[in-house]
């Protein structure tokens, strides 16, 4: 009794049979009087006070299909107090003989705006999978954390004058509250944030390992390692000498930091849209190119969308070709003493190279530029520095360039060809120079036409037909490709054979060699910002040597700064923390200074999935036994926008850790699922001309000069495939859904949806909208449909509301044994839901449950055993409602670890079939019969059928031909047969 009383005080659910009558009555009174209401419905008009407020409450109670506002807070409280979804550690009760399933969301960046309804799409999918796997007997790891360093928090802090630590903690709290309100079964005991020193200590540790292996370096010059052993401390110290060589990077003056190529779109920063220029700076780099082949080859073994794997293959961009050497000469053909290296994937076309192109940032450009052309070249270089690499390589843009004033000798032809400067060639790819073959490359062809440069055809298509006004880029037969002076003749050869012969000729004559090249560039790994992980290195004042910190000096924490705005000079904000910057190098005890750049936001997200396996370990990054059990991630869900950067960087770090023996798998993420976008509600637009007259969007009139006007949805109707004005169906409207954004004002706050419809309705609707991987359009009207379904489910099991709007305790189910028909309906539903969850077709799983509820409403009674199985099926999708129903069915514990129902094959086979009936060989109709029916029983059913009886009653029957399950053919006596 004391235990029951304590449970009552904590407001925890009790099974009905466990409650003393007086306590049960008190509980009912308490629920009626003190049912928790989280929020007033904000999606509808709210009254402010008095009678209007009371009327609004009454309307809200009438609108709700079931008491979700009581149910959901109660079960969220229960899960939190009981730590229902906590996954114990190895050695703390985890049964490692059971199979495991590690289900992970790409953890979010906690912004001040909080979640919108697009965010829960992937989170709901992973929650369904996690709950399903738990009920299938798996140990499930389903954690959540925060990717909280980076530009957005710092920019917001600068704009508002609030320290990024404060805003980050506030944003995390908001995100956490919203996620908990949706009932996701995360193990919150494993929560991590990349901004916690206990976490980024190990990010810094990984950087030191990269440093020791020569995979982290400054600038483009390889650095050498001098390893020392300090016996008293037993650690390695890497002393790395470096030079002051600089590399061109994307510098954003407004943001005050360097950006990776992928963070620059159309010449402006992805974050904020600020202008970006190319600027030489000393930077930290990670040698991801050393792992290019492995990153490419291991894609084949991953259960990822093929489109994502193809994007990574293209980003890595492995190509085979040749690197060859051109000697630079001046206009008088005097040797300039410079050798220009060129990389090409088509060495077979060397006879068609009519000019060379070097990138504006090429290291030899200054020596290649004649005095006459220097002013033009410098001006062009400045213009090119303002463009992003993506902008420069856009195939649609008009090609631009400038003549350098120098020439080069084509080693195959011996001819002198001009050297041009053009921004469609990148200094970061290949050698930063190309041999241009305009007859067989579209970019070179466009450039040659633009500047009237020679075009020589050297490859003929196999069929001999090609458009002389276009570049022919495919393989073929070599023509115009012979020179007796050079000794190279590839005329008549197939392209592939010719390429091999050219490479052999280059190597034997010292002009070049076979070469494998990659588009992938080393990862620029430094930001001139405050809000990021500090680099664990110092620089000695006397020698300028870079010295890494020892591992027992980690974490190196960020200093508290009041002024973290960009300096405007390129120097990072950390230079303002003078007391922090000035330090003593531990080994030599000499004055030193700290690195003032910080790591990019990507750093912390490269390895967070490992920390979830062992989040509290202060000794090592991750315990080996825990990593071997939980790794790799079984299901990883996130947006396709991370298809290259995050996934490629995380794979690179994982492979380094694999080589070190820290992890036991080659790849971090076994299966990848990209959820689609949820777009805002459809917006309807009408067009009006300058005189204010409506113009139909489907008319032949030009809409360019028209102005647009939004039309409310209640004034729109659909006619055929088009939307038109209700008042004037001749006016067709433009109907389009846009990505949710504050600027468009179409963001739907999940808090509002939860308030009006409940978290289970939101979860169910987002899964019911369509296939998980497809983009969908939000519709508030659509969520009302699934809300009604949950209400029907509630009333089916609990019964109708009482006159005061409340519901009686318990359920209306019976203890009767289920009928054969009920079992067949149930097990058909079990089979479908199980299969659809396995295939992540959640929308069709919900359809199957809707069909079950429709069928169950036709039954005279609902057998408790059937309803219990259905509630378990529903629980991964609508966990709050399912928990409440399970409790009302008499179960004192959460259903989270109950066994998921198994479909029994004996109930899946159809017991009846449609049998064709023929009279004298002509099909006259069909009958529904049991599979077990005998020939006589089948005949009696046919004879009593209204349509068939007229052919059989009173007729003489000569014989019956019955093929079980196939057909019944009745042969009548022809003398008495009717026609």
mmCIF file of N, CA and C in Angstrom, residues 546-607:
data_model
loop_
_atom_site.group_PDB
_atom_site.id
_atom_site.type_symbol
_atom_site.label_atom_id
_atom_site.label_comp_id
_atom_site.label_asym_id
_atom_site.label_seq_id
_atom_site.Cartn_x
_atom_site.Cartn_y
_atom_site.Cartn_z
ATOM 1 N N UNK A 546 57.099 25.018 -34.347
ATOM 2 C CA UNK A 546 55.779 24.648 -33.870
ATOM 3 C C UNK A 546 55.910 23.401 -33.000
ATOM 4 N N UNK A 547 55.378 23.441 -31.784
ATOM 5 C CA UNK A 547 55.487 22.333 -30.840
ATOM 6 C C UNK A 547 54.084 21.911 -30.408
ATOM 7 N N UNK A 548 53.704 20.669 -30.632
ATOM 8 C CA UNK A 548 52.396 20.220 -30.162
ATOM 9 C C UNK A 548 52.372 20.089 -28.643
ATOM 10 N N UNK A 549 51.204 20.292 -28.058
ATOM 11 C CA UNK A 549 51.051 20.052 -26.635
ATOM 12 C C UNK A 549 51.136 18.557 -26.361
ATOM 13 N N UNK A 550 51.534 18.214 -25.143
ATOM 14 C CA UNK A 550 51.486 16.808 -24.754
ATOM 15 C C UNK A 550 50.037 16.433 -24.482
ATOM 16 N N UNK A 551 49.735 15.148 -24.558
ATOM 17 C CA UNK A 551 48.362 14.702 -24.408
ATOM 18 C C UNK A 551 47.812 14.992 -23.026
ATOM 19 N N UNK A 552 48.696 15.014 -22.012
ATOM 20 C CA UNK A 552 48.181 15.296 -20.669
ATOM 21 C C UNK A 552 47.964 16.790 -20.422
ATOM 22 N N UNK A 553 48.234 17.642 -21.435
ATOM 23 C CA UNK A 553 47.899 19.066 -21.339
ATOM 24 C C UNK A 553 46.509 19.361 -21.910
ATOM 25 N N UNK A 554 45.862 18.323 -22.439
ATOM 26 C CA UNK A 554 44.535 18.500 -23.033
ATOM 27 C C UNK A 554 43.447 18.373 -21.958
ATOM 28 N N UNK A 555 42.324 19.075 -22.114
ATOM 29 C CA UNK A 555 42.007 19.952 -23.227
ATOM 30 C C UNK A 555 42.623 21.340 -23.068
ATOM 31 N N UNK A 556 42.974 21.941 -24.184
ATOM 32 C CA UNK A 556 43.328 23.356 -24.207
ATOM 33 C C UNK A 556 42.016 24.102 -24.401
ATOM 34 N N UNK A 557 41.540 24.777 -23.377
ATOM 35 C CA UNK A 557 40.217 25.392 -23.426
ATOM 36 C C UNK A 557 40.268 26.799 -24.007
ATOM 37 N N UNK A 558 39.140 27.206 -24.551
ATOM 38 C CA UNK A 558 39.008 28.566 -25.072
ATOM 39 C C UNK A 558 39.067 29.576 -23.926
ATOM 40 N N UNK A 559 39.742 30.691 -24.118
ATOM 41 C CA UNK A 559 39.707 31.745 -23.097
ATOM 42 C C UNK A 559 38.380 32.488 -23.143
ATOM 43 N N UNK A 560 37.996 33.060 -22.043
ATOM 44 C CA UNK A 560 36.793 33.891 -22.020
ATOM 45 C C UNK A 560 37.127 35.249 -22.635
ATOM 46 N N UNK A 561 36.420 35.602 -23.686
ATOM 47 C CA UNK A 561 36.659 36.869 -24.371
ATOM 48 C C UNK A 561 35.395 37.719 -24.360
ATOM 49 N N UNK A 562 35.530 38.971 -23.996
ATOM 50 C CA UNK A 562 34.403 39.892 -24.086
ATOM 51 C C UNK A 562 34.253 40.425 -25.509
ATOM 52 N N UNK A 563 35.370 40.603 -26.188
ATOM 53 C CA UNK A 563 35.364 41.119 -27.557
ATOM 54 C C UNK A 563 35.849 40.012 -28.491
ATOM 55 N N UNK A 564 34.904 39.368 -29.163
ATOM 56 C CA UNK A 564 35.248 38.268 -30.057
ATOM 57 C C UNK A 564 34.909 38.613 -31.506
ATOM 58 N N UNK A 565 34.795 39.907 -31.777
ATOM 59 C CA UNK A 565 34.529 40.340 -33.149
ATOM 60 C C UNK A 565 35.777 40.173 -34.003
ATOM 61 N N UNK A 566 35.607 39.990 -35.348
ATOM 62 C CA UNK A 566 36.771 39.882 -36.221
ATOM 63 C C UNK A 566 37.653 41.124 -36.125
ATOM 64 N N UNK A 567 38.948 40.928 -36.278
ATOM 65 C CA UNK A 567 39.893 42.050 -36.158
ATOM 66 C C UNK A 567 39.887 42.929 -37.387
ATOM 67 N N UNK A 568 39.474 42.365 -38.532
ATOM 68 C CA UNK A 568 39.481 43.135 -39.776
ATOM 69 C C UNK A 568 40.811 43.095 -40.493
ATOM 70 N N UNK A 569 41.837 42.526 -39.855
ATOM 71 C CA UNK A 569 43.180 42.478 -40.457
ATOM 72 C C UNK A 569 43.531 41.081 -40.958
ATOM 73 N N UNK A 570 42.650 40.109 -40.696
ATOM 74 C CA UNK A 570 42.984 38.726 -41.009
ATOM 75 C C UNK A 570 43.487 37.977 -39.797
ATOM 76 N N UNK A 571 43.925 38.727 -38.766
ATOM 77 C CA UNK A 571 44.332 38.086 -37.520
ATOM 78 C C UNK A 571 43.089 37.584 -36.794
ATOM 79 N N UNK A 572 43.117 36.372 -36.239
ATOM 80 C CA UNK A 572 41.932 35.827 -35.562
ATOM 81 C C UNK A 572 41.603 36.604 -34.288
ATOM 82 N N UNK A 573 40.344 36.548 -33.837
ATOM 83 C CA UNK A 573 39.951 37.237 -32.597
ATOM 84 C C UNK A 573 40.739 36.769 -31.385
ATOM 85 N N UNK A 574 41.236 35.536 -31.386
ATOM 86 C CA UNK A 574 41.981 35.035 -30.228
ATOM 87 C C UNK A 574 43.273 35.815 -29.981
ATOM 88 N N UNK A 575 43.733 36.566 -30.958
ATOM 89 C CA UNK A 575 44.930 37.388 -30.726
ATOM 90 C C UNK A 575 44.659 38.436 -29.646
ATOM 91 N N UNK A 576 43.370 38.746 -29.399
ATOM 92 C CA UNK A 576 43.019 39.726 -28.362
ATOM 93 C C UNK A 576 43.205 39.154 -26.958
ATOM 94 N N UNK A 577 43.235 37.820 -26.851
ATOM 95 C CA UNK A 577 43.418 37.187 -25.538
ATOM 96 C C UNK A 577 44.913 37.075 -25.247
ATOM 97 N N UNK A 578 45.549 38.207 -25.009
ATOM 98 C CA UNK A 578 47.019 38.238 -24.916
ATOM 99 C C UNK A 578 47.561 37.372 -23.791
ATOM 100 N N UNK A 579 46.883 37.316 -22.666
ATOM 101 C CA UNK A 579 47.366 36.491 -21.551
ATOM 102 C C UNK A 579 47.294 35.009 -21.895
ATOM 103 N N UNK A 580 46.320 34.670 -22.718
ATOM 104 C CA UNK A 580 46.170 33.271 -23.145
ATOM 105 C C UNK A 580 47.179 32.924 -24.235
ATOM 106 N N UNK A 581 47.379 33.850 -25.155
ATOM 107 C CA UNK A 581 48.290 33.607 -26.279
ATOM 108 C C UNK A 581 49.723 33.432 -25.777
ATOM 109 N N UNK A 582 50.160 34.295 -24.864
ATOM 110 C CA UNK A 582 51.518 34.208 -24.320
ATOM 111 C C UNK A 582 51.590 33.059 -23.317
ATOM 112 N N UNK A 583 52.535 32.143 -23.528
ATOM 113 C CA UNK A 583 52.644 30.961 -22.682
ATOM 114 C C UNK A 583 54.089 30.504 -22.617
ATOM 115 N N UNK A 584 54.321 29.400 -21.936
ATOM 116 C CA UNK A 584 55.641 28.785 -21.831
ATOM 117 C C UNK A 584 55.564 27.391 -22.443
ATOM 118 N N UNK A 585 56.472 27.108 -23.347
ATOM 119 C CA UNK A 585 56.530 25.766 -23.944
ATOM 120 C C UNK A 585 57.058 24.796 -22.904
ATOM 121 N N UNK A 586 56.351 23.714 -22.679
ATOM 122 C CA UNK A 586 56.580 22.837 -21.540
ATOM 123 C C UNK A 586 57.951 22.169 -21.564
ATOM 124 N N UNK A 587 58.418 21.720 -22.724
ATOM 125 C CA UNK A 587 59.661 20.950 -22.797
ATOM 126 C C UNK A 587 60.886 21.843 -22.563
ATOM 127 N N UNK A 588 60.925 22.984 -23.248
ATOM 128 C CA UNK A 588 62.111 23.847 -23.167
ATOM 129 C C UNK A 588 62.001 24.900 -22.062
ATOM 130 N N UNK A 589 60.777 25.080 -21.540
ATOM 131 C CA UNK A 589 60.522 26.122 -20.545
ATOM 132 C C UNK A 589 60.781 27.525 -21.092
ATOM 133 N N UNK A 590 60.695 27.660 -22.400
ATOM 134 C CA UNK A 590 60.955 28.956 -23.034
ATOM 135 C C UNK A 590 59.642 29.629 -23.442
ATOM 136 N N UNK A 591 59.652 30.950 -23.605
ATOM 137 C CA UNK A 591 58.446 31.669 -24.016
ATOM 138 C C UNK A 591 57.946 31.167 -25.371
ATOM 139 N N UNK A 592 56.624 31.140 -25.481
ATOM 140 C CA UNK A 592 55.998 30.673 -26.727
ATOM 141 C C UNK A 592 54.647 31.371 -26.862
ATOM 142 N N UNK A 593 54.048 31.189 -28.000
ATOM 143 C CA UNK A 593 52.714 31.752 -28.251
ATOM 144 C C UNK A 593 51.811 30.650 -28.811
ATOM 145 N N UNK A 594 50.544 30.751 -28.521
ATOM 146 C CA UNK A 594 49.589 29.748 -28.976
ATOM 147 C C UNK A 594 49.095 30.062 -30.396
ATOM 148 N N UNK A 595 48.616 29.037 -31.073
ATOM 149 C CA UNK A 595 47.928 29.208 -32.360
ATOM 150 C C UNK A 595 46.624 29.942 -32.088
ATOM 151 N N UNK A 596 46.340 30.951 -32.880
ATOM 152 C CA UNK A 596 45.142 31.761 -32.631
ATOM 153 C C UNK A 596 43.993 31.462 -33.597
ATOM 154 N N UNK A 597 44.243 30.663 -34.639
ATOM 155 C CA UNK A 597 43.125 30.171 -35.443
ATOM 156 C C UNK A 597 42.441 29.046 -34.667
ATOM 157 N N UNK A 598 41.211 28.723 -35.026
ATOM 158 C CA UNK A 598 40.489 27.619 -34.407
ATOM 159 C C UNK A 598 40.081 26.613 -35.476
ATOM 160 N N UNK A 599 39.698 25.442 -35.026
ATOM 161 C CA UNK A 599 39.278 24.402 -35.957
ATOM 162 C C UNK A 599 37.896 24.732 -36.523
ATOM 163 N N UNK A 600 37.575 24.218 -37.708
ATOM 164 C CA UNK A 600 36.261 24.483 -38.300
ATOM 165 C C UNK A 600 35.178 23.676 -37.596
ATOM 166 N N UNK A 601 33.939 24.048 -37.850
ATOM 167 C CA UNK A 601 32.806 23.361 -37.231
ATOM 168 C C UNK A 601 32.814 21.868 -37.534
ATOM 169 N N UNK A 602 33.337 21.493 -38.709
ATOM 170 C CA UNK A 602 33.336 20.082 -39.115
ATOM 171 C C UNK A 602 34.124 19.198 -38.164
ATOM 172 N N UNK A 603 35.084 19.775 -37.436
ATOM 173 C CA UNK A 603 35.981 18.957 -36.625
ATOM 174 C C UNK A 603 35.213 18.101 -35.621
ATOM 175 N N UNK A 604 34.354 18.734 -34.841
ATOM 176 C CA UNK A 604 33.641 17.998 -33.803
ATOM 177 C C UNK A 604 32.660 16.983 -34.333
ATOM 178 N N UNK A 605 32.128 17.215 -35.545
ATOM 179 C CA UNK A 605 31.132 16.296 -36.097
ATOM 180 C C UNK A 605 31.761 15.135 -36.848
ATOM 181 N N UNK A 606 33.082 15.108 -36.951
ATOM 182 C CA UNK A 606 33.746 14.023 -37.679
ATOM 183 C C UNK A 606 33.744 12.710 -36.908
ATOM 184 N N UNK A 607 33.621 12.787 -35.590
ATOM 185 C CA UNK A 607 33.802 11.569 -34.809
ATOM 186 C C UNK A 607 32.794 11.406 -33.680
#
